[in-house]
Coordinates of C-alpha atoms in Angstrom, one line a residue:
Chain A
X1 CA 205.0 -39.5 110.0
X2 CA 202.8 -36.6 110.7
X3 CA 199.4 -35.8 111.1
X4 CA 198.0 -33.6 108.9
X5 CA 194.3 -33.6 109.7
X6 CA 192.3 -36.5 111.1
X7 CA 187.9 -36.2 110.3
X8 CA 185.8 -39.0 111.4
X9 CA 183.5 -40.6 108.3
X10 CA 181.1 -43.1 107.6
X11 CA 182.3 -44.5 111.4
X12 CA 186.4 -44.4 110.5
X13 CA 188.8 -42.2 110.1
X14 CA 190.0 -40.4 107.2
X15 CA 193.1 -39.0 108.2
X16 CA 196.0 -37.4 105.9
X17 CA 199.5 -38.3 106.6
X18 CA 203.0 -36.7 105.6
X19 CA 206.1 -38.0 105.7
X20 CA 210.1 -37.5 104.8
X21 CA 210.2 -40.6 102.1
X22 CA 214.0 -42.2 101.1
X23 CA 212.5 -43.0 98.1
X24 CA 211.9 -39.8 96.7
X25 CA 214.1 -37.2 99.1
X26 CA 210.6 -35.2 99.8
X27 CA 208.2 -34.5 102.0
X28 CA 205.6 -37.2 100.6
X29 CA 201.6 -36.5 101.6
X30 CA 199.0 -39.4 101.2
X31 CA 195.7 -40.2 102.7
X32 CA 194.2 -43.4 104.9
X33 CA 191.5 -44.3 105.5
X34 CA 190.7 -46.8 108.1
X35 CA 186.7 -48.1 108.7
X36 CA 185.4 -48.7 111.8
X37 CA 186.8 -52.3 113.5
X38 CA 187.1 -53.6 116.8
X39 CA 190.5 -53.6 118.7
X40 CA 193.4 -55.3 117.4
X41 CA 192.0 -56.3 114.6
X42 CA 194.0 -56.0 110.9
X43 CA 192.2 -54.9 107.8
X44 CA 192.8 -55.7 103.9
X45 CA 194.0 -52.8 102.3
X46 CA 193.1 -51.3 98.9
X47 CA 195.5 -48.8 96.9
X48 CA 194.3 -46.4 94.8
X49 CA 196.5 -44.8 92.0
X50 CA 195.6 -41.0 91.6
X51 CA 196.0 -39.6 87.9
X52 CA 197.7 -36.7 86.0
X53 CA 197.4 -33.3 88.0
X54 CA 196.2 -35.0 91.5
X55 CA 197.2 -35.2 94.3
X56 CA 195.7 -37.8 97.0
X57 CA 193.5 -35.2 97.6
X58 CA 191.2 -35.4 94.9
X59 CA 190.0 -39.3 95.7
X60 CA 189.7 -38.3 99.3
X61 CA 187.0 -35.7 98.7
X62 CA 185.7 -37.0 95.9
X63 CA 185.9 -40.5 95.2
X64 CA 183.3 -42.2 97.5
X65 CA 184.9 -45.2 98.7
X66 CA 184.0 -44.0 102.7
X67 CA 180.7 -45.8 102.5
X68 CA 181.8 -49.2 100.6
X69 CA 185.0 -49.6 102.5
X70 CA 182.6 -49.4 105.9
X71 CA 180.9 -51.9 105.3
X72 CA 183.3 -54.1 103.3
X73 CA 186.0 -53.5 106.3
X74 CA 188.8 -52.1 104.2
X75 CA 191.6 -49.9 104.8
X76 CA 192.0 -47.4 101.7
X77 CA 195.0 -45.6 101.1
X78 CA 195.7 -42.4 98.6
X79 CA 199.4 -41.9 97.8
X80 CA 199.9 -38.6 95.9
X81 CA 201.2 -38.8 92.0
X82 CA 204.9 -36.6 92.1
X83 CA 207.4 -35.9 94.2
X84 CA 207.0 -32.2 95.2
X85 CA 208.6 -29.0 96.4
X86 CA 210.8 -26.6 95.5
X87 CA 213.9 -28.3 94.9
X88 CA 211.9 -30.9 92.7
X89 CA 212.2 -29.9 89.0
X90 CA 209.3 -29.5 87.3
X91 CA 208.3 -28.7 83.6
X92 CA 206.8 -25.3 83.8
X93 CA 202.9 -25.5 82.0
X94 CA 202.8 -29.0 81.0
X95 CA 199.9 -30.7 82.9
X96 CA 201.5 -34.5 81.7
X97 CA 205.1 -34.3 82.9
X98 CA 207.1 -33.3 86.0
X99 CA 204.8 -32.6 89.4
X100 CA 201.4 -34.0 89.5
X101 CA 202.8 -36.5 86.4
X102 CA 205.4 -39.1 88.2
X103 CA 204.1 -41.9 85.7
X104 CA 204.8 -44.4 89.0
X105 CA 208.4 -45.1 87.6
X106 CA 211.8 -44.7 88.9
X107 CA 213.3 -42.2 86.3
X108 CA 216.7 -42.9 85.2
X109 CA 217.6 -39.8 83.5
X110 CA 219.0 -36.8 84.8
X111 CA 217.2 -34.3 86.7
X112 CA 214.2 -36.4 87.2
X113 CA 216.2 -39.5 88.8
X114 CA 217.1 -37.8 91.9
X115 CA 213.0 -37.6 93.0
X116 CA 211.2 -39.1 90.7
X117 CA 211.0 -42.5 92.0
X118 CA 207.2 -43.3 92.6
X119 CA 207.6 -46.9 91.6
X120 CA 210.0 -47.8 94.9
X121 CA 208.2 -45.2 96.8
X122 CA 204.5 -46.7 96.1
X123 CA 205.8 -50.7 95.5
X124 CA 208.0 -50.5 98.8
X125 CA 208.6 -47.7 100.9
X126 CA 204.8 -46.6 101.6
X127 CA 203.8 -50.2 101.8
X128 CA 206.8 -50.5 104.4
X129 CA 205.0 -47.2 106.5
X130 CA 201.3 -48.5 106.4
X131 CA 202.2 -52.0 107.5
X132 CA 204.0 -50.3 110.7
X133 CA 201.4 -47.8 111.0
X134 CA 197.9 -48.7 110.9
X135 CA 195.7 -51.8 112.2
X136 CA 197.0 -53.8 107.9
X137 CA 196.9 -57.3 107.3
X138 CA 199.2 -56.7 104.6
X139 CA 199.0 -60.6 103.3
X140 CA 195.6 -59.0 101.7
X141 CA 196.4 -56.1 99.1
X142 CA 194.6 -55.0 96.3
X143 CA 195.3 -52.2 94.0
X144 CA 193.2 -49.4 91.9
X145 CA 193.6 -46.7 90.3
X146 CA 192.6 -43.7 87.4
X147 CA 194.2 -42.8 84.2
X148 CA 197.8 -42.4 84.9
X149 CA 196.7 -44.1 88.4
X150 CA 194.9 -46.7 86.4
X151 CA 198.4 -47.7 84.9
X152 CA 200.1 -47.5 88.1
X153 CA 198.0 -49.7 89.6
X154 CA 197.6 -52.3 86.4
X155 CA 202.2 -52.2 85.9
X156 CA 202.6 -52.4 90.3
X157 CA 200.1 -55.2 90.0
X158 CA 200.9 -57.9 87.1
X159 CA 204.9 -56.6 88.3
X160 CA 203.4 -58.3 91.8
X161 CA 200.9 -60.6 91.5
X162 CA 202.1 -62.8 94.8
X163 CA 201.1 -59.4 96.9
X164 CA 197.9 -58.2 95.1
X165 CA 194.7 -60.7 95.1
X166 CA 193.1 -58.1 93.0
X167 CA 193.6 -55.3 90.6
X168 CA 191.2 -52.8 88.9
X169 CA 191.2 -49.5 87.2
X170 CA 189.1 -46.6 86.0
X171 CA 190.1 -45.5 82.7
X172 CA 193.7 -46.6 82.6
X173 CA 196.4 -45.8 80.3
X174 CA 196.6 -49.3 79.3
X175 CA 199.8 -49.2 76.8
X176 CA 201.8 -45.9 77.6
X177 CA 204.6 -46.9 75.1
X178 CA 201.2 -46.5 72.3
X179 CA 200.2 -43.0 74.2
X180 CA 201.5 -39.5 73.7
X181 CA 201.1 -39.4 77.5
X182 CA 203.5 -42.1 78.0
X183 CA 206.4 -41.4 74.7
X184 CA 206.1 -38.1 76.3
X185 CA 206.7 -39.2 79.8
X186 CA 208.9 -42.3 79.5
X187 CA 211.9 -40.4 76.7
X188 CA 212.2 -38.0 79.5
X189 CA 212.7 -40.0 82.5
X190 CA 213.4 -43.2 80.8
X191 CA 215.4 -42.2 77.9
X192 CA 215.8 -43.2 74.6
X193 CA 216.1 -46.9 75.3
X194 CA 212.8 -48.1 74.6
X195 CA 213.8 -51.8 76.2
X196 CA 213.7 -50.1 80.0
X197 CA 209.8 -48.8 79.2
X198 CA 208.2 -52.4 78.7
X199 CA 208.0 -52.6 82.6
X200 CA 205.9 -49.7 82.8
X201 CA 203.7 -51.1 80.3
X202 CA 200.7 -53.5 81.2
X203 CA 200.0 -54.2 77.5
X204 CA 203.3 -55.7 77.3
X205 CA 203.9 -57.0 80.9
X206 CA 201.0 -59.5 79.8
X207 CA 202.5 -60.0 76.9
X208 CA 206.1 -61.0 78.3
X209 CA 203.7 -63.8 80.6
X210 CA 202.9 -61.1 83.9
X211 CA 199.6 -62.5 85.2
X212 CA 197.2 -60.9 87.4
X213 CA 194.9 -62.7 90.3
X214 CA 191.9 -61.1 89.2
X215 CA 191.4 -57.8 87.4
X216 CA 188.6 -55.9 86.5
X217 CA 188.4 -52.2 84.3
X218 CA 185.7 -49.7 84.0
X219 CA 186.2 -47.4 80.9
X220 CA 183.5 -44.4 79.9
X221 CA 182.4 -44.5 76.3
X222 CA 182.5 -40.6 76.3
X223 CA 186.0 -40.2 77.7
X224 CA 187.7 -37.8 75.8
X225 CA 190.9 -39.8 76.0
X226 CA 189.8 -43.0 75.1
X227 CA 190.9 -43.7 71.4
X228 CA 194.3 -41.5 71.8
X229 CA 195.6 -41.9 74.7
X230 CA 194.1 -44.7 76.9
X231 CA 193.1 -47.5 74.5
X232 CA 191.2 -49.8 76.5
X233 CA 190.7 -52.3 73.3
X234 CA 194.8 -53.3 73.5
X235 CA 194.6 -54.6 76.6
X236 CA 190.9 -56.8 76.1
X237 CA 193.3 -57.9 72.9
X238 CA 196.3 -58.6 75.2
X239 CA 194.0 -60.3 77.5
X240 CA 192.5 -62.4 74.9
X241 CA 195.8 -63.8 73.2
X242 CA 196.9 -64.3 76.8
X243 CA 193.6 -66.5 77.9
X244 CA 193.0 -63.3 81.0
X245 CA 189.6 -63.8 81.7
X246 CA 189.5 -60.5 82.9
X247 CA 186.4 -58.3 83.2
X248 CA 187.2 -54.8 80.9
X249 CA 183.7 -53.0 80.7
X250 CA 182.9 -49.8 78.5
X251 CA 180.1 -48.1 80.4
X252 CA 178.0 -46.2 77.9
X253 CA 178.4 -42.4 78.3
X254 CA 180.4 -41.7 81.0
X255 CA 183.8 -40.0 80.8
X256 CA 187.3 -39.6 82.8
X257 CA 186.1 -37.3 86.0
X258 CA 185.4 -38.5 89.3
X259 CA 181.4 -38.6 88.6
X260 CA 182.4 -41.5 86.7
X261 CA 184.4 -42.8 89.2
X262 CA 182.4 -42.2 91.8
X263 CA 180.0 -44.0 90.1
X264 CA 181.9 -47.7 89.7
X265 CA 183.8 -47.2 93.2
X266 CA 181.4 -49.0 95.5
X267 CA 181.4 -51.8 92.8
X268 CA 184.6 -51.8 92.5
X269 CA 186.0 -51.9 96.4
X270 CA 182.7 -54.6 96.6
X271 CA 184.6 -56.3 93.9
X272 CA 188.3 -56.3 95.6
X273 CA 186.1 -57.1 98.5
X274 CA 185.5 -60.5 97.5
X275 CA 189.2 -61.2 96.5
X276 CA 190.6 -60.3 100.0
X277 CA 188.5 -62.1 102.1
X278 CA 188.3 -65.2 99.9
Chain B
X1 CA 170.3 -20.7 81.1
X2 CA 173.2 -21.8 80.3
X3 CA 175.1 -25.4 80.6
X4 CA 178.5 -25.1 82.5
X5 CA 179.3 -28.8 82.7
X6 CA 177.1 -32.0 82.5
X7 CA 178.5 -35.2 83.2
X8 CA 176.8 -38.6 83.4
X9 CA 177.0 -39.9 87.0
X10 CA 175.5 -42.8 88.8
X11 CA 173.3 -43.2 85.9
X12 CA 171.8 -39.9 85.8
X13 CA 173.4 -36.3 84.6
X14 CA 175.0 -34.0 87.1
X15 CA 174.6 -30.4 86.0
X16 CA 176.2 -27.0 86.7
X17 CA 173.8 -24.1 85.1
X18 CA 174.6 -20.2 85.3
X19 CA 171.5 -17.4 84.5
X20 CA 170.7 -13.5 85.1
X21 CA 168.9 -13.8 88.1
X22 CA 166.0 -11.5 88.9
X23 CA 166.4 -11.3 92.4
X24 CA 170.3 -10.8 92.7
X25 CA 170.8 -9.1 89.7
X26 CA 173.3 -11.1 89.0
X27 CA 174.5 -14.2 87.3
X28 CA 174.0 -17.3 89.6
X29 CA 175.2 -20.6 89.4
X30 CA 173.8 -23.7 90.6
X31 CA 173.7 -27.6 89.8
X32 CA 171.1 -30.0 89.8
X33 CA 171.5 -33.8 89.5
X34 CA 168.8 -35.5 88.0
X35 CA 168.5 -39.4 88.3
X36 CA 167.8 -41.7 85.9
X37 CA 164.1 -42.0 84.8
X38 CA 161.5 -42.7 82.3
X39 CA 160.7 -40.5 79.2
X40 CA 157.7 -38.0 80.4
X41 CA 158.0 -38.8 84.1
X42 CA 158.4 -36.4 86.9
X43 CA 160.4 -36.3 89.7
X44 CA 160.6 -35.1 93.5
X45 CA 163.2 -32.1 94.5
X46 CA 165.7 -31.8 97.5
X47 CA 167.0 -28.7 97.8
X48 CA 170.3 -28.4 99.4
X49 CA 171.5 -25.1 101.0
X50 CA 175.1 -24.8 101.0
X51 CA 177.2 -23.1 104.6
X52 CA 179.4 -20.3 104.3
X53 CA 182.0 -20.0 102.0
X54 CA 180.7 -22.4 99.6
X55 CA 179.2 -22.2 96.2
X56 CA 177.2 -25.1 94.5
X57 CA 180.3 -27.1 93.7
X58 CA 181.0 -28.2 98.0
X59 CA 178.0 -30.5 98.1
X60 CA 178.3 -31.5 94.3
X61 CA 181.5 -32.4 94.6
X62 CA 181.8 -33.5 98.2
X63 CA 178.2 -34.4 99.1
X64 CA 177.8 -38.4 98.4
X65 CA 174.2 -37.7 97.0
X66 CA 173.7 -38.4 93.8
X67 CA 174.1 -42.6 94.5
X68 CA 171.0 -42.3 97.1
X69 CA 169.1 -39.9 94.9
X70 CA 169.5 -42.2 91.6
X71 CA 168.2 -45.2 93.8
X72 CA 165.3 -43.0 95.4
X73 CA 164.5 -41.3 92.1
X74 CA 164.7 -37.8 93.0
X75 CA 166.1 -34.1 91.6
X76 CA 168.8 -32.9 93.7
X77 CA 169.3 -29.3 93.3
X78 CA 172.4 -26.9 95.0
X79 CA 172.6 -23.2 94.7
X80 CA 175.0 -20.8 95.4
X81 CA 175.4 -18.6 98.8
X82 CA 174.7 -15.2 97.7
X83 CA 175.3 -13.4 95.0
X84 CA 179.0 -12.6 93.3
X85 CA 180.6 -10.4 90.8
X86 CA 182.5 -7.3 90.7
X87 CA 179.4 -5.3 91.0
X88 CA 178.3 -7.1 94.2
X89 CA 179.7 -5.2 97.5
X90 CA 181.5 -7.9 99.6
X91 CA 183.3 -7.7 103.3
X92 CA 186.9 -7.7 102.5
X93 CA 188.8 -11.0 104.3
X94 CA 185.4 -11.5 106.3
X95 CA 184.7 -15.4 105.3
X96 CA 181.1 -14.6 107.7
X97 CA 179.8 -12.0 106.0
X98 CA 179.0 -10.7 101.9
X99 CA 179.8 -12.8 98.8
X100 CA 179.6 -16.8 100.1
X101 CA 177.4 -15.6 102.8
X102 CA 174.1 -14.3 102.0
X103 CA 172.2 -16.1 105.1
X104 CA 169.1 -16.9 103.1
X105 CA 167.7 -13.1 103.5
X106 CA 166.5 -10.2 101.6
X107 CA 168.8 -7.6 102.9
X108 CA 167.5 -4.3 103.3
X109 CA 170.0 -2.1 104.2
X110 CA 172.5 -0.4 101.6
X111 CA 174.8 -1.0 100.2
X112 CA 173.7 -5.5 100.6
X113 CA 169.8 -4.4 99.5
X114 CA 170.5 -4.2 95.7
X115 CA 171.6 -7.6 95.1
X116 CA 171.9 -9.6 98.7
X117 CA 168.3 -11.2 97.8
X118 CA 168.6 -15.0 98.5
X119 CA 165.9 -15.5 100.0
X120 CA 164.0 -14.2 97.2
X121 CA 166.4 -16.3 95.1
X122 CA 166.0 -19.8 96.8
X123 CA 162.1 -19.2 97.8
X124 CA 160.7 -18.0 94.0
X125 CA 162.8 -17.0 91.7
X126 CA 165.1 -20.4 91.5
X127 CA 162.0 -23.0 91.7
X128 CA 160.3 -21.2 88.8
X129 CA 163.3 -22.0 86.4
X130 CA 163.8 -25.7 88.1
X131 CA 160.3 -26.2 87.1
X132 CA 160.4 -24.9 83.8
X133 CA 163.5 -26.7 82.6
X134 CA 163.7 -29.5 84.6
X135 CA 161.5 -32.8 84.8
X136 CA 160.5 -32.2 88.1
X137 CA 157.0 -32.7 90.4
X138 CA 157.0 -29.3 91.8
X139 CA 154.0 -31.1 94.6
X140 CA 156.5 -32.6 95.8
X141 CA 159.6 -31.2 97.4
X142 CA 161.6 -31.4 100.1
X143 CA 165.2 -29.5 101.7
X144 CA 168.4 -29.3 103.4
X145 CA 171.5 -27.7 103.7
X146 CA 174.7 -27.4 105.7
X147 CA 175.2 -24.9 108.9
X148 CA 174.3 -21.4 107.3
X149 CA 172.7 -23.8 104.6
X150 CA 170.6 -25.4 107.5
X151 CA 169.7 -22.1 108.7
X152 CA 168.1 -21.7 105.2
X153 CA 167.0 -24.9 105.0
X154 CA 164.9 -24.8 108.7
X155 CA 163.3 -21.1 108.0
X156 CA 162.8 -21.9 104.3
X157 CA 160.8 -24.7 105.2
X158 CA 159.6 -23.8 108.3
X159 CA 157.9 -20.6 106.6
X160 CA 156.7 -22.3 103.6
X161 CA 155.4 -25.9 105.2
X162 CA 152.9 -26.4 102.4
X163 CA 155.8 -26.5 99.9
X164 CA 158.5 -28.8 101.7
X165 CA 156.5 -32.4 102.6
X166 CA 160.2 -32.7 105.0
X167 CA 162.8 -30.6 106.4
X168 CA 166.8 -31.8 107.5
X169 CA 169.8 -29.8 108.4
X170 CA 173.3 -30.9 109.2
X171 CA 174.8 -28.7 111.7
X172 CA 172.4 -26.0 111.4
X173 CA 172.8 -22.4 112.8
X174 CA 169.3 -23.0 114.5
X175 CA 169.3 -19.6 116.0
X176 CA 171.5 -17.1 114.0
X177 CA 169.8 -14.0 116.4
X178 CA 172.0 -15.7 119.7
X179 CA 175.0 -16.6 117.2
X180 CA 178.1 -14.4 116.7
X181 CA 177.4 -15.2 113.0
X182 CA 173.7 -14.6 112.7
X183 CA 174.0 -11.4 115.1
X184 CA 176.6 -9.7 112.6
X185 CA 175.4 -10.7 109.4
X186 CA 171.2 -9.7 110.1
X187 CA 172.4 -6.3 111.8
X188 CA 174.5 -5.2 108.8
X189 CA 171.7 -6.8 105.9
X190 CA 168.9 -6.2 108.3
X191 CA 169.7 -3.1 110.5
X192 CA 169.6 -2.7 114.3
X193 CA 165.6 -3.3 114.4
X194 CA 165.7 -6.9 115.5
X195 CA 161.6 -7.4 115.0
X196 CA 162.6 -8.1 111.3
X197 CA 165.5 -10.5 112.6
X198 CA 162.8 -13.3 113.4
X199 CA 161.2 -14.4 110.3
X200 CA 165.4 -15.6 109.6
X201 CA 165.7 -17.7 113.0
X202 CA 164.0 -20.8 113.1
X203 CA 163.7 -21.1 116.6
X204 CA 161.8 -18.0 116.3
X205 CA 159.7 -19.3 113.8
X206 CA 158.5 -22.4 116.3
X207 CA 158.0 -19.9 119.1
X208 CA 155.9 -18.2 116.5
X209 CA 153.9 -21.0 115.7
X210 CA 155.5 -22.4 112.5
X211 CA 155.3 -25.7 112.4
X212 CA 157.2 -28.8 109.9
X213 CA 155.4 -31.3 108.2
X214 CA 158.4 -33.5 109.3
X215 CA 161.6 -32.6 110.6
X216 CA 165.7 -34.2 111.3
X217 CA 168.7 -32.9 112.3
X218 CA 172.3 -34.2 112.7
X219 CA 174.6 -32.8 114.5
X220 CA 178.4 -33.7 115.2
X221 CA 179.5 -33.7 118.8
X222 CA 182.9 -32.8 118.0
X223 CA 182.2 -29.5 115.5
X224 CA 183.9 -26.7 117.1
X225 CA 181.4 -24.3 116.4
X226 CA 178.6 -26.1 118.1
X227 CA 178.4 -23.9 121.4
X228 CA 179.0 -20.8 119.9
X229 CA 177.2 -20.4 116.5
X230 CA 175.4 -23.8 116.0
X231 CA 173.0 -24.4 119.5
X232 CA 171.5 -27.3 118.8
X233 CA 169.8 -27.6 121.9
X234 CA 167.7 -24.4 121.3
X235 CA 166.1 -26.0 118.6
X236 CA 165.2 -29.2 120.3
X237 CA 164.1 -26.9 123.4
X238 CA 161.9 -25.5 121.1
X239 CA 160.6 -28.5 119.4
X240 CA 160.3 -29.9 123.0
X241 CA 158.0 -26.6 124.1
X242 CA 155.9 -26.6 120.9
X243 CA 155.1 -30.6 120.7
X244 CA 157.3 -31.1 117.6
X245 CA 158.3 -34.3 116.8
X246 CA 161.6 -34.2 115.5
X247 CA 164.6 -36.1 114.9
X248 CA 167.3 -34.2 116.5
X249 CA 170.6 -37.1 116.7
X250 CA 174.1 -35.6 118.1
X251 CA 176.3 -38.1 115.7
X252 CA 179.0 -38.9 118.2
X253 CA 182.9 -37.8 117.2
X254 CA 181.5 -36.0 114.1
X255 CA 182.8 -32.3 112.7
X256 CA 181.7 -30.0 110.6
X257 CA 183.1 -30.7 107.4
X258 CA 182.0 -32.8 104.6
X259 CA 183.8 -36.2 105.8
X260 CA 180.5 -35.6 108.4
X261 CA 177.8 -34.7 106.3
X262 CA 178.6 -37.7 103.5
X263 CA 178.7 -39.3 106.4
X264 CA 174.7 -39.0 106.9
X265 CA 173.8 -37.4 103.1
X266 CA 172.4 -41.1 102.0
X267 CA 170.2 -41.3 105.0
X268 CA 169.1 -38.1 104.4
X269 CA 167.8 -38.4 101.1
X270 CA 166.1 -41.9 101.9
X271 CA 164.0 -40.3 104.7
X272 CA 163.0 -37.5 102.7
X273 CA 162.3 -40.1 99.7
X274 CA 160.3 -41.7 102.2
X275 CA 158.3 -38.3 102.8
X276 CA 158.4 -37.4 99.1
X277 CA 157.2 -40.4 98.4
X278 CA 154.6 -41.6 100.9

């Protein structure tokens, strides 16, 4: 693991990391940060999920979680959304598939299985590297995320529930199979075979019984994604028919950039806050 | 005027604006947030200068404001750093000097007098639109700003104390006339004649007799350009000699990017909402 830069904040440190990942076969870049605690002691840690076209850097300068996970004591960290490099393939001018677009799934199909394997690389190999590598009580997880993120982190939670207390989301893709995002994204790396996508799905993880500790989803009213791609009402449905009391709030105006997020992310780490120290 | 973006954030709307400046003669661009508030009410103004090689969108992106501001009910308001265009002469691969680094001055030598006018800009031109189109208490106003930004910041308000009820800088160049920095940029805009140097250095300013209604400073202990450019210990010299009672806090560990000045920004804006307000 290598340092890439190391800046002192709100009384921690945010540092960025690299990193040669098996999962993927690339150089891999993420973000930590770790609040100020005394000596030998492990923190909770949060995950946050980055969406189409970020990388972890876009959270890291513009999410602020520095101030909440201070004072709440919690270890954040940023994977990034793709595999990248040159040797990656990539699908030249399309914002929604290839770098910047790796869905959090292990592709299947040819060229995208060789690196496109965010889902073991995020659900085991990072996980593996924080827990050796920062001061983690990793008995005390709890995942977040935006958009494409927001999926990531609602699929990696209800596929985990015994390692995540909590999960929450800003403006996921609730049901890629139902999204031109997701078709798009899931014929390519998936194939054809729809039965392989419903494990990427939350709306139907929930539906096939996955359960989630606690969850909890901020959606803006004037999100230009909403009705098309993100439909936030399937999954208050799913939750419904599935007795989830989960808390899935449309906040009146705001839409899918970080000054929404920014908005909800001291809520939301409070919220995950109270899961992982319960 | 002209809307660039408005987004809804922390329950009030985060602006970016363009117009044909007067002073610059060019277009400018700057953002304002303003809070959430009652129909017909007016609000308080922090001005925040931005350091070199930024434009409006560092400390709007980056800055951590806007949740302080909402809760203290004030107008947070960002310009750019000089002027730009392809009219507007610039120092080719010199990130200290021309377009991003117009040092809060009127320049008046060729070719930099025509549109290098910030100070112009920032001191009159800018608050007359701001108080036209903005639901803002023009009685009550307060700034601060980011190394070059804190240069402009301390002079702006030093030289104009019945206008800003509070003054704070983060990492400030407090004396650009003993910085590398200062010394290149006011020979080049100002010419060789260093009595027109002072009204730009706020230590100068002190010596001189000006004098802030209330005044803090943070400074990290680890930003590299502390001993060179920065000299935080000439301004509380200063303030020591002249019976100023200022805040002047080294922040231990601390650089000079925005992981530092998030760090402090919500602090910031409460003691100047206490100012604004009292």
């Amino acid at each position: 693991m290598e340092l890439i830069s190391s800046n002192k904040s709100h009384g921690g440190t945010q540092g960025v990391y690299s990193h040669l990942s098996e999962a993927t076969g690339t150089e891999m870049t993420f973000s930590v940060f770790v609040p100020p605690h005394e000596d030998g002691q492990v923190l909770p840690v949060l995950w946050y999920l980055s969406g189409l076209t970020c990388t972890h850097a876009n959270v890291t300068e513009k999410g602020e979680y520095r101030a909440a996970c201070a004072e709440h004591g919690i270890v954040f960290v940023a994977p990034d959304t793709s595999p990248r490099g040159a040797d990656v393939p990539d699908a030249d001018d399309e914002y929604d598939f290839g770098k910047g677009a790796g869905f959090y799934l292990d592709a299947t199909k040819e060229p995208w299985s060789t690196h496109y394997r965010m889902r073991s690389y995020v659900e085991d190999e990072l996980p593996a590297l924080i827990a050796r590598s920062f001061p983690v009580d990793m008995e005390r997880q709890a995942i977040t995320g935006h958009s494409m993120g927001g999926h990531g982190a609602l699929t990696i939670g209800l596929r985990n529930p015994e390692r995540f207390r909590s999960i929450s989301a800003f403006s996921p893709i609730v049901a890629p199979i139902q999204s031109p995002w997701g078709e798009k994204a899931f014929s390519r790396y998936l194939g054809d075979d729809q039965s392989t996508w419903a494990q990427y799905d939350a709306v139907s993880l929930i539906e096939g019984g996955a359960r989630p500790a606690a969850l909890l989803v901020d959606q803006g009213t004037a999100d230009d994604f909403l009705s098309e791609q993100l439909k936030t009402g399937l999954l208050a449905l799913a939750c419904r028919k599935a007795g989830i009391d989960a808390a899935i709030r449309m906040q009146e105006g705001y839409d899918h950039s970080y000054f929404f997020i920014s908005t909800f992310m001291a809520e939301h780490v409070a919220w995950h806050a109270r899961h992982l120290k319960g």
